[in-house]
Amino acid sequence: AQTVTQSQPEMSVQEAETVTLSCTYDTSESDYYLFWYKQPPSRQMILVIRQEAYKQQNATENRFSVNFQKAAKSFSLKISDSQLGDAAMYFCAYRSYSGNTPLVFGKGTRLSVIA
Amino acid sequence: DAGITQSPRYKITETGRQVTLMCHQTWSHSYMFWYRQDLGHGLRLIYYSAAADITDKGEVPDGYVVSRSKTENFPLTLESATRSQTSVYFCASSEPPDASYNEQFFGPGTRLTVL
C-alpha cells in the first residue's frame, strides 16, 4: 500500500518570502500522480498543483512550484512571494495511475503567513 | 449549478442514531469517494465507487454503509452513530486516473458531531 508522509506539522513564513513544504511517499508503482491540495479555514479542498510521475519537468502554477524527485520519492511544494491568503493546511496526496484510484493523503502541514 | 454538493453541512446527532450524509455531483463522473478528516490523521478513505452499483471499502469502512443506485448520488450512512465518528466528511468525484483530466473534485464537507 502506498503511504504519504509530511514531516512538518506546522510551518510559518513572512509575507513576500519563499517557503518549501516537504512530502515523501512510498510506492512500488512506476506510474502515478502527485498532488498538493490547499485547505483554507473554509474547509474547501482546493487543488494547487499536480505532477504526473512520467513527466520529468517539475510542475509550476504561478507562485507555486514543485520539486519532484522520483528516485528519492520526494515531492516538495515551493510557494514564492507568500501572501496572507496562502495561510492554510496543505495536503500532499498520491493517486495510482490504474487500479485502486482513491487519493492517499499525508497528514498535512499547517502554514501560517506572518505580515 | 454544476459541481459537487453535500448535505447537510452540519449535523448533530446522538449515539446510536442512524445518520445519512448526502453527496450529489453534476459532472457524471464515474468515480465517487467518501473521506473523513480528523486532526492528526489527514483525510482517510471510507468507501469509494467506480460506477453505479459498484462500491469498495477504503481504509476506515467500519460502521459505515454506502450505496450508489445512480451515477450522480453517493450517500453515506452511519447505521448506529458512535462518538468516534465525530468528524468532517468529504465527498469527492473524478474520472478514472487514466482519463485526460483526472483531478478529484471535493464537496464542501459535512461536519458531524455525535453526542
PDB file of C-alpha atoms in Angstrom:
ATOM      1  CA  ALA A   1       0.000   0.000   0.000  1.00  0.00           C
ATOM      2  CA  GLN A   2       1.134   3.495  -0.726  1.00  0.00           C
ATOM      3  CA  THR A   3       1.921   5.940   2.057  1.00  0.00           C
ATOM      4  CA  VAL A   4       2.471   9.675   2.081  1.00  0.00           C
ATOM      5  CA  THR A   5       4.468  11.453   4.766  1.00  0.00           C
ATOM      6  CA  GLN A   6       4.509  15.135   5.571  1.00  0.00           C
ATOM      7  CA  SER A   7       7.120  15.615   8.256  1.00  0.00           C
ATOM      8  CA  GLN A   8       6.317  19.255   9.068  1.00  0.00           C
ATOM      9  CA  PRO A   9       3.062  19.595  11.039  1.00  0.00           C
ATOM     10  CA  GLU A  10       3.430  23.390  11.080  1.00  0.00           C
ATOM     11  CA  MET A  11       5.393  25.957   9.124  1.00  0.00           C
ATOM     12  CA  SER A  12       5.472  29.733   9.071  1.00  0.00           C
ATOM     13  CA  VAL A  13       6.701  32.249   6.536  1.00  0.00           C
ATOM     14  CA  GLN A  14       6.978  36.000   6.334  1.00  0.00           C
ATOM     15  CA  GLU A  15       4.825  37.705   3.771  1.00  0.00           C
ATOM     16  CA  ALA A  16       6.620  38.012   0.399  1.00  0.00           C
ATOM     17  CA  GLU A  17       9.156  35.333   1.357  1.00  0.00           C
ATOM     18  CA  THR A  18       9.500  31.798  -0.006  1.00  0.00           C
ATOM     19  CA  VAL A  19       8.618  28.616   1.842  1.00  0.00           C
ATOM     20  CA  THR A  20       9.014  24.942   0.972  1.00  0.00           C
ATOM     21  CA  LEU A  21       6.725  22.210   2.264  1.00  0.00           C
ATOM     22  CA  SER A  22       8.085  18.665   2.283  1.00  0.00           C
ATOM     23  CA  CYS A  23       6.413  15.470   1.183  1.00  0.00           C
ATOM     24  CA  THR A  24       7.757  11.969   0.747  1.00  0.00           C
ATOM     25  CA  TYR A  25       5.886   8.910  -0.414  1.00  0.00           C
ATOM     26  CA  ASP A  26       6.342   5.207  -0.690  1.00  0.00           C
ATOM     27  CA  THR A  27       5.187   3.164  -3.658  1.00  0.00           C
ATOM     28  CA  SER A  28       6.244   0.286  -5.839  1.00  0.00           C
ATOM     29  CA  GLU A  29       4.388   1.673  -8.850  1.00  0.00           C
ATOM     30  CA  SER A  30       6.077   3.461 -11.717  1.00  0.00           C
ATOM     31  CA  ASP A  31       3.073   5.434 -12.971  1.00  0.00           C
ATOM     32  CA  TYR A  32       1.154   7.666 -10.613  1.00  0.00           C
ATOM     33  CA  TYR A  33       0.083  11.217  -9.869  1.00  0.00           C
ATOM     34  CA  LEU A  34       1.042  13.509  -7.046  1.00  0.00           C
ATOM     35  CA  PHE A  35      -0.991  16.459  -5.857  1.00  0.00           C
ATOM     36  CA  TRP A  36      -0.865  19.323  -3.437  1.00  0.00           C
ATOM     37  CA  TYR A  37      -4.197  20.439  -2.026  1.00  0.00           C
ATOM     38  CA  LYS A  38      -4.830  23.584  -0.029  1.00  0.00           C
ATOM     39  CA  GLN A  39      -7.486  23.697   2.680  1.00  0.00           C
ATOM     40  CA  PRO A  40      -8.243  27.215   3.954  1.00  0.00           C
ATOM     41  CA  PRO A  41     -10.388  27.834   7.049  1.00  0.00           C
ATOM     42  CA  SER A  42     -13.478  27.434   4.865  1.00  0.00           C
ATOM     43  CA  ARG A  43     -12.585  23.694   4.724  1.00  0.00           C
ATOM     44  CA  GLN A  44     -12.875  23.586   0.941  1.00  0.00           C
ATOM     45  CA  MET A  45     -10.218  21.354  -0.639  1.00  0.00           C
ATOM     46  CA  ILE A  46      -8.538  23.252  -3.463  1.00  0.00           C
ATOM     47  CA  LEU A  47      -6.118  21.674  -5.914  1.00  0.00           C
ATOM     48  CA  VAL A  48      -2.913  23.691  -6.003  1.00  0.00           C
ATOM     49  CA  ILE A  49      -0.708  21.698  -8.342  1.00  0.00           C
ATOM     50  CA  ARG A  50      -0.420  18.284  -9.956  1.00  0.00           C
ATOM     51  CA  GLN A  51       2.533  16.234 -11.181  1.00  0.00           C
ATOM     52  CA  GLU A  52       2.474  13.185 -13.421  1.00  0.00           C
ATOM     53  CA  ALA A  53       5.229  10.753 -12.487  1.00  0.00           C
ATOM     54  CA  TYR A  54       6.201  10.116 -16.096  1.00  0.00           C
ATOM     55  CA  LYS A  55       6.998  13.789 -16.616  1.00  0.00           C
ATOM     56  CA  GLN A  56      10.497  14.826 -15.656  1.00  0.00           C
ATOM     57  CA  GLN A  57       9.710  18.526 -15.757  1.00  0.00           C
ATOM     58  CA  ASN A  58       8.566  19.980 -12.469  1.00  0.00           C
ATOM     59  CA  ALA A  59       5.056  21.404 -12.486  1.00  0.00           C
ATOM     60  CA  THR A  60       4.536  25.127 -11.962  1.00  0.00           C
ATOM     61  CA  GLU A  61       1.380  27.138 -11.323  1.00  0.00           C
ATOM     62  CA  ASN A  62       2.071  30.844 -10.907  1.00  0.00           C
ATOM     63  CA  ARG A  63       3.736  31.250  -7.483  1.00  0.00           C
ATOM     64  CA  PHE A  64       3.553  27.526  -6.747  1.00  0.00           C
ATOM     65  CA  SER A  65       6.106  25.036  -7.991  1.00  0.00           C
ATOM     66  CA  VAL A  66       7.192  21.545  -7.069  1.00  0.00           C
ATOM     67  CA  ASN A  67      10.491  19.751  -6.795  1.00  0.00           C
ATOM     68  CA  PHE A  68       9.728  16.211  -7.908  1.00  0.00           C
ATOM     69  CA  GLN A  69      12.493  13.712  -7.262  1.00  0.00           C
ATOM     70  CA  LYS A  70      11.161  10.359  -8.447  1.00  0.00           C
ATOM     71  CA  ALA A  71      14.116   8.259  -7.376  1.00  0.00           C
ATOM     72  CA  ALA A  72      14.061   9.777  -3.906  1.00  0.00           C
ATOM     73  CA  LYS A  73      10.232   9.629  -3.800  1.00  0.00           C
ATOM     74  CA  SER A  74      10.105  13.250  -2.786  1.00  0.00           C
ATOM     75  CA  PHE A  75       7.568  15.882  -3.832  1.00  0.00           C
ATOM     76  CA  SER A  76       8.056  19.257  -2.164  1.00  0.00           C
ATOM     77  CA  LEU A  77       5.958  22.372  -2.739  1.00  0.00           C
ATOM     78  CA  LYS A  78       7.562  25.790  -3.026  1.00  0.00           C
ATOM     79  CA  ILE A  79       5.464  28.890  -2.520  1.00  0.00           C
ATOM     80  CA  SER A  80       7.119  32.070  -3.722  1.00  0.00           C
ATOM     81  CA  ASP A  81       6.167  35.621  -2.730  1.00  0.00           C
ATOM     82  CA  SER A  82       3.945  34.292   0.050  1.00  0.00           C
ATOM     83  CA  GLN A  83       0.665  36.087   0.594  1.00  0.00           C
ATOM     84  CA  LEU A  84      -1.655  36.226   3.587  1.00  0.00           C
ATOM     85  CA  GLY A  85      -4.178  34.214   1.585  1.00  0.00           C
ATOM     86  CA  ASP A  86      -1.734  31.326   1.380  1.00  0.00           C
ATOM     87  CA  ALA A  87      -2.283  30.577   5.064  1.00  0.00           C
ATOM     88  CA  ALA A  88      -3.969  27.162   5.151  1.00  0.00           C
ATOM     89  CA  MET A  89      -3.496  23.440   5.655  1.00  0.00           C
ATOM     90  CA  TYR A  90      -1.619  21.873   2.782  1.00  0.00           C
ATOM     91  CA  PHE A  91      -2.008  18.213   1.960  1.00  0.00           C
ATOM     92  CA  CYS A  92       0.216  16.140  -0.239  1.00  0.00           C
ATOM     93  CA  ALA A  93      -1.600  13.281  -1.987  1.00  0.00           C
ATOM     94  CA  TYR A  94      -0.830  10.291  -4.174  1.00  0.00           C
ATOM     95  CA  ARG A  95      -3.016   8.590  -6.752  1.00  0.00           C
ATOM     96  CA  SER A  96      -2.273   5.407  -8.665  1.00  0.00           C
ATOM     97  CA  TYR A  97      -2.434   5.584 -12.422  1.00  0.00           C
ATOM     98  CA  SER A  98      -4.520   2.436 -12.562  1.00  0.00           C
ATOM     99  CA  GLY A  99      -6.295   0.024 -10.264  1.00  0.00           C
ATOM    100  CA  ASN A 100      -7.091   1.466  -6.868  1.00  0.00           C
ATOM    101  CA  THR A 101      -7.790   5.095  -7.602  1.00  0.00           C
ATOM    102  CA  PRO A 102      -8.552   6.984  -4.389  1.00  0.00           C
ATOM    103  CA  LEU A 103      -6.174   9.605  -3.134  1.00  0.00           C
ATOM    104  CA  VAL A 104      -3.781   8.707  -0.338  1.00  0.00           C
ATOM    105  CA  PHE A 105      -3.154  11.779   1.793  1.00  0.00           C
ATOM    106  CA  GLY A 106      -0.409  12.898   4.080  1.00  0.00           C
ATOM    107  CA  LYS A 107      -1.400  14.290   7.469  1.00  0.00           C
ATOM    108  CA  GLY A 108      -0.977  17.858   6.347  1.00  0.00           C
ATOM    109  CA  THR A 109       1.156  20.893   7.080  1.00  0.00           C
ATOM    110  CA  ARG A 110      -0.383  23.990   8.592  1.00  0.00           C
ATOM    111  CA  LEU A 111       1.151  27.081   7.016  1.00  0.00           C
ATOM    112  CA  SER A 112       0.992  30.441   8.745  1.00  0.00           C
ATOM    113  CA  VAL A 113       1.875  33.646   6.919  1.00  0.00           C
ATOM    114  CA  ILE A 114       3.208  36.481   9.049  1.00  0.00           C
ATOM    115  CA  ALA A 115       2.524  40.030   7.937  1.00  0.00           C
TER     116      ALA A 115
ATOM    117  CA  ASP B   1     -25.247  24.799 -10.635  1.00  0.00           C
ATOM    118  CA  ALA B   2     -22.621  22.342 -11.775  1.00  0.00           C
ATOM    119  CA  GLY B   3     -20.445  20.851  -9.121  1.00  0.00           C
ATOM    120  CA  ILE B   4     -20.462  18.572  -6.140  1.00  0.00           C
ATOM    121  CA  THR B   5     -22.695  19.269  -3.177  1.00  0.00           C
ATOM    122  CA  GLN B   6     -23.074  17.736   0.248  1.00  0.00           C
ATOM    123  CA  SER B   7     -25.940  17.898   2.667  1.00  0.00           C
ATOM    124  CA  PRO B   8     -26.330  18.666   5.438  1.00  0.00           C
ATOM    125  CA  ARG B   9     -23.332  20.928   6.008  1.00  0.00           C
ATOM    126  CA  TYR B  10     -23.618  20.499   9.775  1.00  0.00           C
ATOM    127  CA  LYS B  11     -25.244  17.725  11.760  1.00  0.00           C
ATOM    128  CA  ILE B  12     -25.501  16.971  15.451  1.00  0.00           C
ATOM    129  CA  THR B  13     -26.818  13.585  16.439  1.00  0.00           C
ATOM    130  CA  GLU B  14     -26.822  11.211  19.364  1.00  0.00           C
ATOM    131  CA  THR B  15     -25.061   7.917  19.900  1.00  0.00           C
ATOM    132  CA  GLY B  16     -26.953   5.034  18.367  1.00  0.00           C
ATOM    133  CA  ARG B  17     -28.926   7.065  15.829  1.00  0.00           C
ATOM    134  CA  GLN B  18     -28.809   6.433  12.107  1.00  0.00           C
ATOM    135  CA  VAL B  19     -27.462   9.303  10.032  1.00  0.00           C
ATOM    136  CA  THR B  20     -27.214   9.667   6.264  1.00  0.00           C
ATOM    137  CA  LEU B  21     -24.902  12.140   4.591  1.00  0.00           C
ATOM    138  CA  MET B  22     -25.784  13.009   1.022  1.00  0.00           C
ATOM    139  CA  CYS B  23     -23.477  13.682  -1.896  1.00  0.00           C
ATOM    140  CA  HIS B  24     -24.512  14.772  -5.380  1.00  0.00           C
ATOM    141  CA  GLN B  25     -22.381  15.614  -8.414  1.00  0.00           C
ATOM    142  CA  THR B  26     -23.450  17.043 -11.745  1.00  0.00           C
ATOM    143  CA  TRP B  27     -20.476  16.070 -13.912  1.00  0.00           C
ATOM    144  CA  SER B  28     -21.448  12.417 -14.428  1.00  0.00           C
ATOM    145  CA  HIS B  29     -18.057  11.403 -13.077  1.00  0.00           C
ATOM    146  CA  SER B  30     -17.760   7.649 -12.802  1.00  0.00           C
ATOM    147  CA  TYR B  31     -15.770   7.638  -9.551  1.00  0.00           C
ATOM    148  CA  MET B  32     -17.010   8.910  -6.205  1.00  0.00           C
ATOM    149  CA  PHE B  33     -15.337   8.819  -2.802  1.00  0.00           C
ATOM    150  CA  TRP B  34     -16.026   9.404   0.860  1.00  0.00           C
ATOM    151  CA  TYR B  35     -13.221  10.613   3.150  1.00  0.00           C
ATOM    152  CA  ARG B  36     -13.190  11.593   6.774  1.00  0.00           C
ATOM    153  CA  GLN B  37     -10.877  14.244   8.165  1.00  0.00           C
ATOM    154  CA  ASP B  38      -9.636  14.087  11.720  1.00  0.00           C
ATOM    155  CA  LEU B  39      -6.945  16.076  13.475  1.00  0.00           C
ATOM    156  CA  GLY B  40      -3.618  14.325  13.172  1.00  0.00           C
ATOM    157  CA  HIS B  41      -4.837  11.921  10.506  1.00  0.00           C
ATOM    158  CA  GLY B  42      -5.363  13.990   7.410  1.00  0.00           C
ATOM    159  CA  LEU B  43      -8.052  12.596   5.133  1.00  0.00           C
ATOM    160  CA  ARG B  44      -8.768   8.883   5.219  1.00  0.00           C
ATOM    161  CA  LEU B  45     -10.837   6.957   2.710  1.00  0.00           C
ATOM    162  CA  ILE B  46     -14.046   5.366   3.958  1.00  0.00           C
ATOM    163  CA  TYR B  47     -15.603   3.965   0.777  1.00  0.00           C
ATOM    164  CA  TYR B  48     -15.416   4.582  -2.925  1.00  0.00           C
ATOM    165  CA  SER B  49     -17.364   3.683  -6.026  1.00  0.00           C
ATOM    166  CA  ALA B  50     -16.145   3.162  -9.570  1.00  0.00           C
ATOM    167  CA  ALA B  51     -19.629   3.265 -11.096  1.00  0.00           C
ATOM    168  CA  ALA B  52     -23.284   2.841 -10.218  1.00  0.00           C
ATOM    169  CA  ASP B  53     -23.813  -0.320  -8.150  1.00  0.00           C
ATOM    170  CA  ILE B  54     -20.050  -0.817  -7.679  1.00  0.00           C
ATOM    171  CA  THR B  55     -18.614   0.084  -4.293  1.00  0.00           C
ATOM    172  CA  ASP B  56     -15.496  -0.852  -2.383  1.00  0.00           C
ATOM    173  CA  LYS B  57     -14.090  -0.386   1.091  1.00  0.00           C
ATOM    174  CA  GLY B  58     -11.376   2.058   1.911  1.00  0.00           C
ATOM    175  CA  GLU B  59      -9.087   2.401   4.901  1.00  0.00           C
ATOM    176  CA  VAL B  60     -11.749   3.021   7.588  1.00  0.00           C
ATOM    177  CA  PRO B  61     -15.079   1.444   6.492  1.00  0.00           C
ATOM    178  CA  ASP B  62     -16.320   0.020   9.811  1.00  0.00           C
ATOM    179  CA  GLY B  63     -19.626   1.467  10.940  1.00  0.00           C
ATOM    180  CA  TYR B  64     -20.476   2.940   7.531  1.00  0.00           C
ATOM    181  CA  VAL B  65     -22.666   1.821   4.652  1.00  0.00           C
ATOM    182  CA  VAL B  66     -22.806   3.252   1.132  1.00  0.00           C
ATOM    183  CA  SER B  67     -24.941   2.755  -1.922  1.00  0.00           C
ATOM    184  CA  ARG B  68     -24.829   4.059  -5.459  1.00  0.00           C
ATOM    185  CA  SER B  69     -28.007   3.428  -7.387  1.00  0.00           C
ATOM    186  CA  LYS B  70     -27.467   6.485  -9.597  1.00  0.00           C
ATOM    187  CA  THR B  71     -24.200   7.794 -11.008  1.00  0.00           C
ATOM    188  CA  GLU B  72     -24.701  11.255  -9.535  1.00  0.00           C
ATOM    189  CA  ASN B  73     -25.504  10.275  -5.939  1.00  0.00           C
ATOM    190  CA  PHE B  74     -23.381   8.560  -3.328  1.00  0.00           C
ATOM    191  CA  PRO B  75     -24.966   8.627   0.148  1.00  0.00           C
ATOM    192  CA  LEU B  76     -23.029   7.595   3.248  1.00  0.00           C
ATOM    193  CA  THR B  77     -24.972   6.085   6.158  1.00  0.00           C
ATOM    194  CA  LEU B  78     -23.859   5.670   9.726  1.00  0.00           C
ATOM    195  CA  GLU B  79     -26.152   2.880  10.868  1.00  0.00           C
ATOM    196  CA  SER B  80     -25.601   3.426  14.601  1.00  0.00           C
ATOM    197  CA  ALA B  81     -23.527   6.531  15.205  1.00  0.00           C
ATOM    198  CA  THR B  82     -20.704   6.460  17.751  1.00  0.00           C
ATOM    199  CA  ARG B  83     -18.696   9.316  19.266  1.00  0.00           C
ATOM    200  CA  SER B  84     -15.625   8.161  17.362  1.00  0.00           C
ATOM    201  CA  GLN B  85     -17.471   9.035  14.150  1.00  0.00           C
ATOM    202  CA  THR B  86     -17.453  12.711  15.046  1.00  0.00           C
ATOM    203  CA  SER B  87     -15.529  14.135  12.120  1.00  0.00           C
ATOM    204  CA  VAL B  88     -15.633  16.205   8.973  1.00  0.00           C
ATOM    205  CA  TYR B  89     -16.768  14.151   5.995  1.00  0.00           C
ATOM    206  CA  PHE B  90     -15.783  14.954   2.429  1.00  0.00           C
ATOM    207  CA  CYS B  91     -17.272  13.576  -0.719  1.00  0.00           C
ATOM    208  CA  ALA B  92     -15.255  13.702  -3.946  1.00  0.00           C
ATOM    209  CA  SER B  93     -15.671  12.691  -7.563  1.00  0.00           C
ATOM    210  CA  SER B  94     -13.410  12.144 -10.548  1.00  0.00           C
ATOM    211  CA  GLU B  95     -12.917  10.396 -13.829  1.00  0.00           C
ATOM    212  CA  PRO B  96     -10.652   7.319 -13.903  1.00  0.00           C
ATOM    213  CA  PRO B  97      -6.987   8.076 -13.285  1.00  0.00           C
ATOM    214  CA  ASP B  98      -6.020   7.331 -16.866  1.00  0.00           C
ATOM    215  CA  ALA B  99      -8.501   9.873 -18.215  1.00  0.00           C
ATOM    216  CA  SER B 100      -7.095  13.059 -19.650  1.00  0.00           C
ATOM    217  CA  TYR B 101      -8.406  15.037 -16.716  1.00  0.00           C
ATOM    218  CA  ASN B 102      -8.270  13.031 -13.536  1.00  0.00           C
ATOM    219  CA  GLU B 103      -8.472  15.618 -10.783  1.00  0.00           C
ATOM    220  CA  GLN B 104     -10.621  14.738  -7.797  1.00  0.00           C
ATOM    221  CA  PHE B 105     -13.161  17.415  -7.014  1.00  0.00           C
ATOM    222  CA  PHE B 106     -14.255  17.791  -3.431  1.00  0.00           C
ATOM    223  CA  GLY B 107     -17.540  18.821  -1.910  1.00  0.00           C
ATOM    224  CA  PRO B 108     -17.644  21.456   0.841  1.00  0.00           C
ATOM    225  CA  GLY B 109     -17.692  18.872   3.648  1.00  0.00           C
ATOM    226  CA  THR B 110     -20.145  17.933   6.382  1.00  0.00           C
ATOM    227  CA  ARG B 111     -19.222  18.489   9.991  1.00  0.00           C
ATOM    228  CA  LEU B 112     -20.825  15.703  12.033  1.00  0.00           C
ATOM    229  CA  THR B 113     -20.938  15.724  15.809  1.00  0.00           C
ATOM    230  CA  VAL B 114     -22.080  12.639  17.693  1.00  0.00           C
ATOM    231  CA  LEU B 115     -23.018  13.324  21.311  1.00  0.00           C
TER     232      LEU B 115
END
